[in-house]
CSV table of C-alpha atoms in Angstrom, one decimal:
chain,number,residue,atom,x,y,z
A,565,UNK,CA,175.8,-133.6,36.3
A,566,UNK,CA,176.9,-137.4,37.3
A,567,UNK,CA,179.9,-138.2,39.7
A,568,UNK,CA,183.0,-137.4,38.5
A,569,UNK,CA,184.7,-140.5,36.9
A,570,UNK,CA,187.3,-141.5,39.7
A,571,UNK,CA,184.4,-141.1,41.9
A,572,UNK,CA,182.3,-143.1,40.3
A,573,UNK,CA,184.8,-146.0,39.8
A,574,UNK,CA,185.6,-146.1,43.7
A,575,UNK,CA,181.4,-145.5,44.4
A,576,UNK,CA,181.5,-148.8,42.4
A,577,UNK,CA,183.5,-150.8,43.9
A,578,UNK,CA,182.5,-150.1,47.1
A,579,UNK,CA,179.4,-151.2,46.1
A,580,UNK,CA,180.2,-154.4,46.0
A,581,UNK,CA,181.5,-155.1,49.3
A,582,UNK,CA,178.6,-157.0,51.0
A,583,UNK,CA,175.5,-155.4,52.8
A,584,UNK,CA,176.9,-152.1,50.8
A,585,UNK,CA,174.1,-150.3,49.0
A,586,UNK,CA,174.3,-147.8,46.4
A,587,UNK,CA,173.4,-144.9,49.0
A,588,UNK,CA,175.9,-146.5,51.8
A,589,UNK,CA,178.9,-146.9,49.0
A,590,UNK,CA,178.3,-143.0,48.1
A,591,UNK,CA,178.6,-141.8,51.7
A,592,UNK,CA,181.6,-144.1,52.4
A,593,UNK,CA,183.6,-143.3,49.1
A,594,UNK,CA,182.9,-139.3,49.8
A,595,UNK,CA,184.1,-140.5,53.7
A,596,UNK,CA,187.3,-142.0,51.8
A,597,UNK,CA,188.4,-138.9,50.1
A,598,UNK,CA,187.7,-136.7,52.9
A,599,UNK,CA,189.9,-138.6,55.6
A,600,UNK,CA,193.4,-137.7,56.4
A,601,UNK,CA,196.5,-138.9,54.4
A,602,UNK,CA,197.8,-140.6,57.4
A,603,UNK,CA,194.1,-142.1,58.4
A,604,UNK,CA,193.9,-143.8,54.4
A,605,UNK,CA,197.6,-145.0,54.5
A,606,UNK,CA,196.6,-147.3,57.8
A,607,UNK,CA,193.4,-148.1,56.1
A,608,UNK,CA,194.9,-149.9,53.3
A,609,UNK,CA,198.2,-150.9,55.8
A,610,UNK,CA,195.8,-152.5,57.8
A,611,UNK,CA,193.6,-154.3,55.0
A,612,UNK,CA,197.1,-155.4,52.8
A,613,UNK,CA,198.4,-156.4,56.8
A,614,UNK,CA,195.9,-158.5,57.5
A,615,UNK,CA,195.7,-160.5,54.0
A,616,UNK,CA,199.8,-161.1,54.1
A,617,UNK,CA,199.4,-162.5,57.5
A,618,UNK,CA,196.1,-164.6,57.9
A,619,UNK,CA,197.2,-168.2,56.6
A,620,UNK,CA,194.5,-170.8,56.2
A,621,UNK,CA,194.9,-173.3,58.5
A,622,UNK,CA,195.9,-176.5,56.5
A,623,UNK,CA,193.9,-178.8,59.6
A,624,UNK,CA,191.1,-176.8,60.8
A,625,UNK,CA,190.8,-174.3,57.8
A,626,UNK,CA,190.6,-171.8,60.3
A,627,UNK,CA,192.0,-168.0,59.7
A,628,UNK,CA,195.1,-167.4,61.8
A,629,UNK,CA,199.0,-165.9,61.9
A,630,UNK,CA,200.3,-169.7,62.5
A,631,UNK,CA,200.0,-172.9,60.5
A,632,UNK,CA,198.6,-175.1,62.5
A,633,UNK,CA,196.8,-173.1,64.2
A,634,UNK,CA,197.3,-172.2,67.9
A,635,UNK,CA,193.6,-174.4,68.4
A,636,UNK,CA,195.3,-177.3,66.0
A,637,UNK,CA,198.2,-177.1,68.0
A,638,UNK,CA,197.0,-177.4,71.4
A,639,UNK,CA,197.8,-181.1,72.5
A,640,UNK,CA,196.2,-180.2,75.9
A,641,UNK,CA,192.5,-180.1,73.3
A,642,UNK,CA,190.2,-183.3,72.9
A,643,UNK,CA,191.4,-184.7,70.1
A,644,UNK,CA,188.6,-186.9,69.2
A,645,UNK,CA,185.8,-184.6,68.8
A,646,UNK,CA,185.4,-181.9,66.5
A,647,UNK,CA,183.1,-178.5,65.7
A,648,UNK,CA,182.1,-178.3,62.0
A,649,UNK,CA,181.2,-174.1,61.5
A,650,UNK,CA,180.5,-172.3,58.3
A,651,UNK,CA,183.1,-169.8,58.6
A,652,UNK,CA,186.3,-167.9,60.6
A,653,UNK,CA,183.8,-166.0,62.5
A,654,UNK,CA,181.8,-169.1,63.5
A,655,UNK,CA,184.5,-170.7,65.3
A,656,UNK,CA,185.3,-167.3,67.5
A,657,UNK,CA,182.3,-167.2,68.7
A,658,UNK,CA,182.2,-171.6,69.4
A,659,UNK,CA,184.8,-171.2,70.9
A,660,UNK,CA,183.7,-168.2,73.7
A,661,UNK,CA,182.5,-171.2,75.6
A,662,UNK,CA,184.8,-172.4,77.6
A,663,UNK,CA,183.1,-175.5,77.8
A,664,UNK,CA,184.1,-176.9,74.6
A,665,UNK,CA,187.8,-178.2,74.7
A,666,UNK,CA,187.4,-180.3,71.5
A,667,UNK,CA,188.8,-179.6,68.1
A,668,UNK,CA,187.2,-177.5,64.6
A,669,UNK,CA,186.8,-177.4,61.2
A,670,UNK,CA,185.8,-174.6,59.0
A,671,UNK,CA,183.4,-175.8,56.1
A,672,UNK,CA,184.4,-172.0,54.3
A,673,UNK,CA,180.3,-171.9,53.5
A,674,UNK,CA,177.4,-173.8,53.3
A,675,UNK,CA,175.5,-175.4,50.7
A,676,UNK,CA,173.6,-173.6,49.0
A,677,UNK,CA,171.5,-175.5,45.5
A,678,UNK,CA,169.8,-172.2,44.4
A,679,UNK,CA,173.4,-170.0,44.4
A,680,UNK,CA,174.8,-173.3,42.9
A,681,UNK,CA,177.2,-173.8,45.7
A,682,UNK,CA,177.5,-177.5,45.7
A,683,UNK,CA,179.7,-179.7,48.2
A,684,UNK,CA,182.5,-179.0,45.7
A,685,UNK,CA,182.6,-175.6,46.3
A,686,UNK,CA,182.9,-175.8,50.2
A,687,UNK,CA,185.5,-178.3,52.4
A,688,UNK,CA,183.6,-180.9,52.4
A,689,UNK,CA,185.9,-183.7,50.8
A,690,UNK,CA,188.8,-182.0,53.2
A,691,UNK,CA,186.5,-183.2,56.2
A,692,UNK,CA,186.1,-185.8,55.4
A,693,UNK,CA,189.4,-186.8,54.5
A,694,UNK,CA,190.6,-185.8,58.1
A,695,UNK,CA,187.7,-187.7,59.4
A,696,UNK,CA,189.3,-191.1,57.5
A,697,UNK,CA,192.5,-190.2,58.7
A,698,UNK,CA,191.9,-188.7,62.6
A,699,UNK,CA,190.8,-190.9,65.2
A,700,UNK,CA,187.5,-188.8,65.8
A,701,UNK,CA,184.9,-190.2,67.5
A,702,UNK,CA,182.1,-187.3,67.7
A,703,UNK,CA,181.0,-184.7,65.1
A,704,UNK,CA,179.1,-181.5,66.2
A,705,UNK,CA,177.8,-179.7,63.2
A,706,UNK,CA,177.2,-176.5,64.3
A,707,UNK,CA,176.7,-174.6,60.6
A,708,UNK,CA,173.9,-171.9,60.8
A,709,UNK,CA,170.1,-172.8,61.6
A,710,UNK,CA,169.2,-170.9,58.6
A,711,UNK,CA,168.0,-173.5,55.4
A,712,UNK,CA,171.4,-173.6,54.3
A,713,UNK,CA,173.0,-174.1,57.4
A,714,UNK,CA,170.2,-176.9,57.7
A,715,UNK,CA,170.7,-178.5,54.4
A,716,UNK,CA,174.5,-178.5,54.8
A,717,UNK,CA,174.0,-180.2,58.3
A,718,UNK,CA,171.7,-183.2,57.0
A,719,UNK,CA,174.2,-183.9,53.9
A,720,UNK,CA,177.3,-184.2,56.1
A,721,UNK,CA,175.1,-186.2,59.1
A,722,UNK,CA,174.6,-188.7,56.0
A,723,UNK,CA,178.2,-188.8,54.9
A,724,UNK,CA,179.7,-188.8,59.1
A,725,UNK,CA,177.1,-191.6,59.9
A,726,UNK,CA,178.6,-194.2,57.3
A,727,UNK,CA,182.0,-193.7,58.8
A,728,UNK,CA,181.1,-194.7,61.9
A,729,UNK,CA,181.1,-191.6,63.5
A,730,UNK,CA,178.8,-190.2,66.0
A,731,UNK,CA,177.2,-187.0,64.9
A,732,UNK,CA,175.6,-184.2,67.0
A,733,UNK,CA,174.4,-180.9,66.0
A,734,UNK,CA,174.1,-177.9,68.3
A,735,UNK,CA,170.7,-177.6,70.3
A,736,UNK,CA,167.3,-175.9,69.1
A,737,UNK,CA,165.3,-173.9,71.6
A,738,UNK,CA,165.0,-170.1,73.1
A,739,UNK,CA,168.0,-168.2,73.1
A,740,UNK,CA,169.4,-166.8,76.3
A,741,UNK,CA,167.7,-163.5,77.3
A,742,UNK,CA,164.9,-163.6,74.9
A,743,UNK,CA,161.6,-162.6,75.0
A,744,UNK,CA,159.5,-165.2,74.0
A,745,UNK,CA,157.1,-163.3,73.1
A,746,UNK,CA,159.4,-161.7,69.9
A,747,UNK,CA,160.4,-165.3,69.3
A,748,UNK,CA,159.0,-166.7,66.1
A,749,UNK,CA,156.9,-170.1,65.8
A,750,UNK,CA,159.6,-172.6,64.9
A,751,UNK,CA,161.6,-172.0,67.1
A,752,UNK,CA,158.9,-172.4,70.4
A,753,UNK,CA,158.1,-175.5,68.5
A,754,UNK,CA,161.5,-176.6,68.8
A,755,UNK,CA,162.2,-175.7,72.2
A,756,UNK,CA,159.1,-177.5,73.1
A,757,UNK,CA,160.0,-180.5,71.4
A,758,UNK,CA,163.4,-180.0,73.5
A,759,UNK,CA,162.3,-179.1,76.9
A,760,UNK,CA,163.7,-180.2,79.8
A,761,UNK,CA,161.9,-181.9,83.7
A,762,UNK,CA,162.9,-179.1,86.4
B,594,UNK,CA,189.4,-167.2,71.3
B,595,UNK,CA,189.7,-163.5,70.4
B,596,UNK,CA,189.7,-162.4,66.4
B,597,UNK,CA,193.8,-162.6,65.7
B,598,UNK,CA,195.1,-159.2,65.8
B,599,UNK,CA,195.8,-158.3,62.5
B,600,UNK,CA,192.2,-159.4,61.6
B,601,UNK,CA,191.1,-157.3,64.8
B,602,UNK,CA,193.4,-154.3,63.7
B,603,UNK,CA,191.7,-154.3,59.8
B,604,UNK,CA,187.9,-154.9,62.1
B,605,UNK,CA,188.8,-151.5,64.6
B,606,UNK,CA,190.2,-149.4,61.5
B,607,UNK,CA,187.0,-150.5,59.2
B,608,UNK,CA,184.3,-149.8,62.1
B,609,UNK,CA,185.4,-145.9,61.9
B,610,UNK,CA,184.1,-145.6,58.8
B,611,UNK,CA,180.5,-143.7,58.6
B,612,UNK,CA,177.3,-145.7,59.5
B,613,UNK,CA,179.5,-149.4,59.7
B,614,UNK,CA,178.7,-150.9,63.0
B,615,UNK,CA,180.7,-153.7,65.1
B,616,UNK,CA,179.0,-156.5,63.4
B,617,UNK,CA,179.3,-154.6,59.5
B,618,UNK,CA,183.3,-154.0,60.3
B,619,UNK,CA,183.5,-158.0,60.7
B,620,UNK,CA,181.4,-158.5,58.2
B,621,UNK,CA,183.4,-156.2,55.8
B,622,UNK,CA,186.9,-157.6,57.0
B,623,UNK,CA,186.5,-160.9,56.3
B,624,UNK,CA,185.3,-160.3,53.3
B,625,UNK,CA,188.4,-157.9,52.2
B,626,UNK,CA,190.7,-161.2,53.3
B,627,UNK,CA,188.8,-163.2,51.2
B,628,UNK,CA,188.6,-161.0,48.0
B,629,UNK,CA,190.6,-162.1,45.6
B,630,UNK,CA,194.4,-160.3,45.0
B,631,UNK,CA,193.2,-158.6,42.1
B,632,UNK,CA,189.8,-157.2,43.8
B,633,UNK,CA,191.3,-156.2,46.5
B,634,UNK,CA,194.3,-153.9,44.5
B,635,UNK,CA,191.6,-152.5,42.3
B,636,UNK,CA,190.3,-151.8,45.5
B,637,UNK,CA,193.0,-149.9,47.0
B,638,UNK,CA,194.0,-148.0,43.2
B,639,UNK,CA,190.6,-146.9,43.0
B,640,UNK,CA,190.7,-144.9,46.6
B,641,UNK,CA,194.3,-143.3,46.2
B,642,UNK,CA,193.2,-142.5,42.2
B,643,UNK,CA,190.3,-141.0,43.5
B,644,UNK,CA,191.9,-138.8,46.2
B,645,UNK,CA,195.0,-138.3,44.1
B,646,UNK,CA,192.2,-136.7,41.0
B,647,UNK,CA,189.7,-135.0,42.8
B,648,UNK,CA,190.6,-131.4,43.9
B,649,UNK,CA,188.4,-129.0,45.1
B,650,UNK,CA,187.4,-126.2,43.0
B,651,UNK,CA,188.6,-122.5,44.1
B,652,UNK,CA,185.9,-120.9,43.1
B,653,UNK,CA,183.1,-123.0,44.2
B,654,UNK,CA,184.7,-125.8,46.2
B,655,UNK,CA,183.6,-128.8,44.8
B,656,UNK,CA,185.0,-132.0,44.2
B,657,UNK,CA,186.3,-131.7,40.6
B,658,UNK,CA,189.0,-133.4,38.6
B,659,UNK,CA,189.3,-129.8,37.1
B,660,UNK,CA,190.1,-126.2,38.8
B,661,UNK,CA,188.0,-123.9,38.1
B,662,UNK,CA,185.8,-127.1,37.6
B,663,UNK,CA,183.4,-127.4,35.0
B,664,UNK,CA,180.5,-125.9,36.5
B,665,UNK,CA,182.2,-122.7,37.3
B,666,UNK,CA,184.0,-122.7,33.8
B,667,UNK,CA,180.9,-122.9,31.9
B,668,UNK,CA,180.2,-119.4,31.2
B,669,UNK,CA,177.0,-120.5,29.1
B,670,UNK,CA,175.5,-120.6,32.8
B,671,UNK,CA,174.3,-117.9,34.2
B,672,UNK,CA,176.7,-116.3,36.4
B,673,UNK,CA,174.3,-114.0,38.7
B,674,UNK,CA,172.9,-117.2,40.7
B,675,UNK,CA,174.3,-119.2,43.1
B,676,UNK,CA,173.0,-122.4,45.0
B,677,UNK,CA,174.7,-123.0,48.5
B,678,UNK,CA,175.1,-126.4,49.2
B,679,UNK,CA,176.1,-128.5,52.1
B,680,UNK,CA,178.2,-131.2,50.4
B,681,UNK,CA,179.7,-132.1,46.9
B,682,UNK,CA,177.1,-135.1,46.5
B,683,UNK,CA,173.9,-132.5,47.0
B,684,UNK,CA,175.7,-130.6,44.4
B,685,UNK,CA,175.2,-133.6,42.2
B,686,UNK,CA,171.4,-134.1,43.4
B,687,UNK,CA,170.3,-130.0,42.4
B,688,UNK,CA,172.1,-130.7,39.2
B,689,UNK,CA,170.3,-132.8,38.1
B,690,UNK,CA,167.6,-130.6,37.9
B,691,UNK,CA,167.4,-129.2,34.4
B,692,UNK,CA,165.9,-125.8,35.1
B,693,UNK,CA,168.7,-124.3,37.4
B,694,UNK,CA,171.4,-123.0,35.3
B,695,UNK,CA,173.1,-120.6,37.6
B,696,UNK,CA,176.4,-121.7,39.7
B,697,UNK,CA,177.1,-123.8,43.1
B,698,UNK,CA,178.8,-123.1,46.4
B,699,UNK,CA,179.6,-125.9,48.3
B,700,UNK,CA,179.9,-125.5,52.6
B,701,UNK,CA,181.6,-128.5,53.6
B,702,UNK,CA,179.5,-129.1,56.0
B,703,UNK,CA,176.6,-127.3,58.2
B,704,UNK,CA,176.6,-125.6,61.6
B,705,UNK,CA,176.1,-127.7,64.5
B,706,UNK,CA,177.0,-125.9,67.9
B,707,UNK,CA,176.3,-129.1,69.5
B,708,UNK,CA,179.0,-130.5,67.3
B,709,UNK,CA,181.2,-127.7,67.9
B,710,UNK,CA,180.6,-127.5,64.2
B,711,UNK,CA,180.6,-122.9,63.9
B,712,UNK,CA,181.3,-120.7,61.4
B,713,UNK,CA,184.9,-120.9,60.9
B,714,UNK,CA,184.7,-124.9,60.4
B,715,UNK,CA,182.7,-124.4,56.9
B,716,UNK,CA,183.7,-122.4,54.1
B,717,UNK,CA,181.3,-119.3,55.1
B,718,UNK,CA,184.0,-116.7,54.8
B,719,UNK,CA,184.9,-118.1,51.5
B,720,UNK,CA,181.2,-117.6,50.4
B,721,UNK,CA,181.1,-113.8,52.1
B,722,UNK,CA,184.4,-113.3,49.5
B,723,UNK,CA,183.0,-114.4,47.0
B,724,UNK,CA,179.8,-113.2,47.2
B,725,UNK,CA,181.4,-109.8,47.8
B,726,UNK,CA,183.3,-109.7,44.5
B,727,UNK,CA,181.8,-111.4,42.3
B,728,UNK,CA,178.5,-109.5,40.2
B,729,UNK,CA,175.7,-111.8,42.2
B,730,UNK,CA,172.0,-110.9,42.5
B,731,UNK,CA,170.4,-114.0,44.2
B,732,UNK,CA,171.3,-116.8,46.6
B,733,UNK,CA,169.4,-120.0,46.8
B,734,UNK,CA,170.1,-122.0,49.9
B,735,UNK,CA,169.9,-125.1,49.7
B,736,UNK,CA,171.9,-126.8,53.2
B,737,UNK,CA,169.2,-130.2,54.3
B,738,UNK,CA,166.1,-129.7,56.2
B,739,UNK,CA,167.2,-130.9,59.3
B,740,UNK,CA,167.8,-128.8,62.1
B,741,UNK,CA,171.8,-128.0,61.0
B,742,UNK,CA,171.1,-127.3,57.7
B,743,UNK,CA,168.0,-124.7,59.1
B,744,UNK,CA,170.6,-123.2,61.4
B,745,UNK,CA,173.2,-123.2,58.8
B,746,UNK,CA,170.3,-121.2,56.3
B,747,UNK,CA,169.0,-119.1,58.8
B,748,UNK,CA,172.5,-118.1,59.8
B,749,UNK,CA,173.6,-117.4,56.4
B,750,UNK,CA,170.5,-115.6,54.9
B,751,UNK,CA,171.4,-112.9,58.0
B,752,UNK,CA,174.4,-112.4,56.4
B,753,UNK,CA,173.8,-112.3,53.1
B,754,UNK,CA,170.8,-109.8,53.6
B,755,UNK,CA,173.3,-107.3,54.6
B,756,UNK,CA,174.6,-107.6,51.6
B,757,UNK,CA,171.5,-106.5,49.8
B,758,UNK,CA,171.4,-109.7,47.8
B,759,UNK,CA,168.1,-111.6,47.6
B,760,UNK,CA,168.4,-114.6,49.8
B,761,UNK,CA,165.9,-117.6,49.2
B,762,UNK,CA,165.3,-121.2,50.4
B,763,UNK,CA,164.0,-124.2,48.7
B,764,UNK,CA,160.5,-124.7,48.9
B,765,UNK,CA,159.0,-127.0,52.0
B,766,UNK,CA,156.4,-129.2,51.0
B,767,UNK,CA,155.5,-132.8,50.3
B,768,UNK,CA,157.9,-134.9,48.4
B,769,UNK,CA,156.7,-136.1,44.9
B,770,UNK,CA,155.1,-139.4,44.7
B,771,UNK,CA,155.4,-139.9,48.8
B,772,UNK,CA,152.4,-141.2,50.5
B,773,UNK,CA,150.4,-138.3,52.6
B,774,UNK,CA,150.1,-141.0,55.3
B,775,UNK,CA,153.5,-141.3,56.4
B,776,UNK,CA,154.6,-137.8,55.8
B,777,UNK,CA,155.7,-136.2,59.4
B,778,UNK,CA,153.5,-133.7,60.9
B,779,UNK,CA,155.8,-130.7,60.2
B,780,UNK,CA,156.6,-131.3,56.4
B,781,UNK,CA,152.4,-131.5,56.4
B,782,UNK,CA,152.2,-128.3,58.2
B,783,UNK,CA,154.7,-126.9,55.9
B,784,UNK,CA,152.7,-128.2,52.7
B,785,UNK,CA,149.7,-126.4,53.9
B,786,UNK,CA,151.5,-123.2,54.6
B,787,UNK,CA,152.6,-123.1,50.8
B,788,UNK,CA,149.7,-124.6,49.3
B,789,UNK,CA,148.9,-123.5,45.7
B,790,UNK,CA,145.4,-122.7,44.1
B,791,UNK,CA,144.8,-125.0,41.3
C-alpha cells in the first residue's frame, strides 16, 4: 500500500521546502494532519501574515513592514558607507553589532556560474545604480565566505573600484570562541596572514 | 535589529513543528516569503485538502480517505490476523510487505510513562473491543524497537494473553544489507539469540 493520495500530494510539496528530505517531509505532513484545527489555522494565518506584510525595501532591498525601511530611514545612520549582504537574514545578524552605524544593501543571492545564477539574476545593476546616484564613499562586501560568496565579492570589488569607491570586505581569521584545533586549514592560513602585534 | 515581527511570528509558529530547529524555522520562513503566490497557495490547499480527506478508519484507525478503509473492506484478506501498529505511516512500511495478508490496528502512538504517554492516551481499549468481538486468532505486534514501543508490546501481549489469543512480535535480528560492524551490541545479541541453522 502507498500513501493515500492527499497525503502524498502534501508529502510532496513539503518536500520541496529546502533542507526537507523525503523522511523529514513524511514526519512533518503526518505532524500537519494531526495538529489542532486552531494550531493549522495560525499556521497558515501566520505564513499568508507574514507575505502580505513584508515589502521589499525599494533602497536597501531589505525585508521589512515599512518602505523605506526603518534602517533606510534613519537619518541619524552614516550615509556614506554601506553593507552589501546576500540575504534578509544577513543584514540581522550585521547589524547585531552595534558598531556599524552605516547603511545596507541586500544582493537577494550570490553568484553562482554552476546553478547559472548570473549578475542578472541578483541586485547587482540596482547597486550599482544607487552607488552612481548616493554619495557613498565606502563599500563593505560582506556576502558569505563560501566560493560563491567569494566569487560575488571579487566581481562587485571590480565594478565598485571603477567608480571610485573604496571597497572593503569583512575580515578573515578565527571566529570568536573557537577551538582552533576544529578550525580547518584555510582559515588558520588566513588568520595568519591577518594577525595582529599584541 | 531584531527579525520584524510578522517574520518572527511565521519563525516561532514554524519552529514547533517536529525535528525543525531555530536555525531550520528561519531557514523555512524565508523561504515561504519568497515562494512564489502560486507555491505558496498550493501549499496551503494541499494541507487543509489533506486534513479535510483523511479520516480515520473505525475499525482499524488508520488514516484513510475511506471508512471502513480499504484494508479493512477487503475481505479477500484474511480476517483472523491482525498487526498492531504504532502509527498510520508503519502501517504503510508492513504493507509493503507482500506475504502479510491479514488486517492492521493502528495505536496512535506508544506508552511512554515518562511522557505521561499511558494507556488511555492510545487506542488500547479500542483494540481490547475489537479484539473481543471480532473472530481473531493471532496478534502480531509490531510498535518500534525502542524502549516505548517494547513497553507498549510487552504491555499489550499481557493483555491480549488473557484473552487466549496468540500474541507474537516481530523478529529481532540484523537488518538486511546493514554492515555487521556498525550494528549496536544489543540488535547483535539479539541476532545471535535467533540465529538459524543453514
Amino acid at each position: 500500500m502507498n500513501r493515500p493520495q492527499p497525503v502524498e500530494r502534501m508529502v510532496e510539496i513539503v518536500k520541496k521546502l529546502p533542507g526537507v528530505g523525503p523522511k523529514m517531509a513524511e514526519r512533518l505532513s503526518y505532524h500537519m494532519l494531526k495538529m489542532p484545527q486552531e494550531e493549522v489555522d495560525r499556521f497558515i494565518y501566520c505564513i499568508q501574515n507574514a507575505r502580505q506584510t513584508m515589502k521589499c525595501c525599494s533602497i536597501c532591498c531589505n525585508l521589512s513592514e515599512h518602505d523605506p525601511c526603518l534602517i533606510c530611514s534613519d537619518t541619524t545612520r552614516e550615509q556614506s558607507i554601506i553593507c552589501v549582504v546576500e540575504t534578509p537574514q544577513d543584514l540581522i545578524a550585521v547589524s547585531k553589532v552595534k558598531d556599524y552605524k552605516g547603511l545596507y544593501f541586500v544582493l537577494g543571492g550570490a553568484l553562482s556560474p554552476l546553478d547559472a545564477v548570473g549578475p542578472d539574476d541578483i541586485r547587482i545593476d540596482k547597486l550599482i545604480e544607487r552607488l552612481k546616484s548616493d554619495n557613498i564613499s565606502e563599500v563593505i562586501i560582506a556576502t558569505d565566505t563560501d566560493s560563491k560568496g567569494e566569487i560575488t565579492a571579487v566581481y562587485l570589488a571590480d565594478i565598485i573600484k571603477t567608480l571610485d569607491i573604496k571597497v572593503t570586505r569583512l575580515g578573515y581569521g578565527l571566529p570568536v570562541g573557537g577551538d582552533i584545533e576544529y578550525a580547518d586549514e584555510v582559515t588558520i592560513s588566513r588568520a595568519i596572514a591577518g594577525r595582529k602585534e599584541m
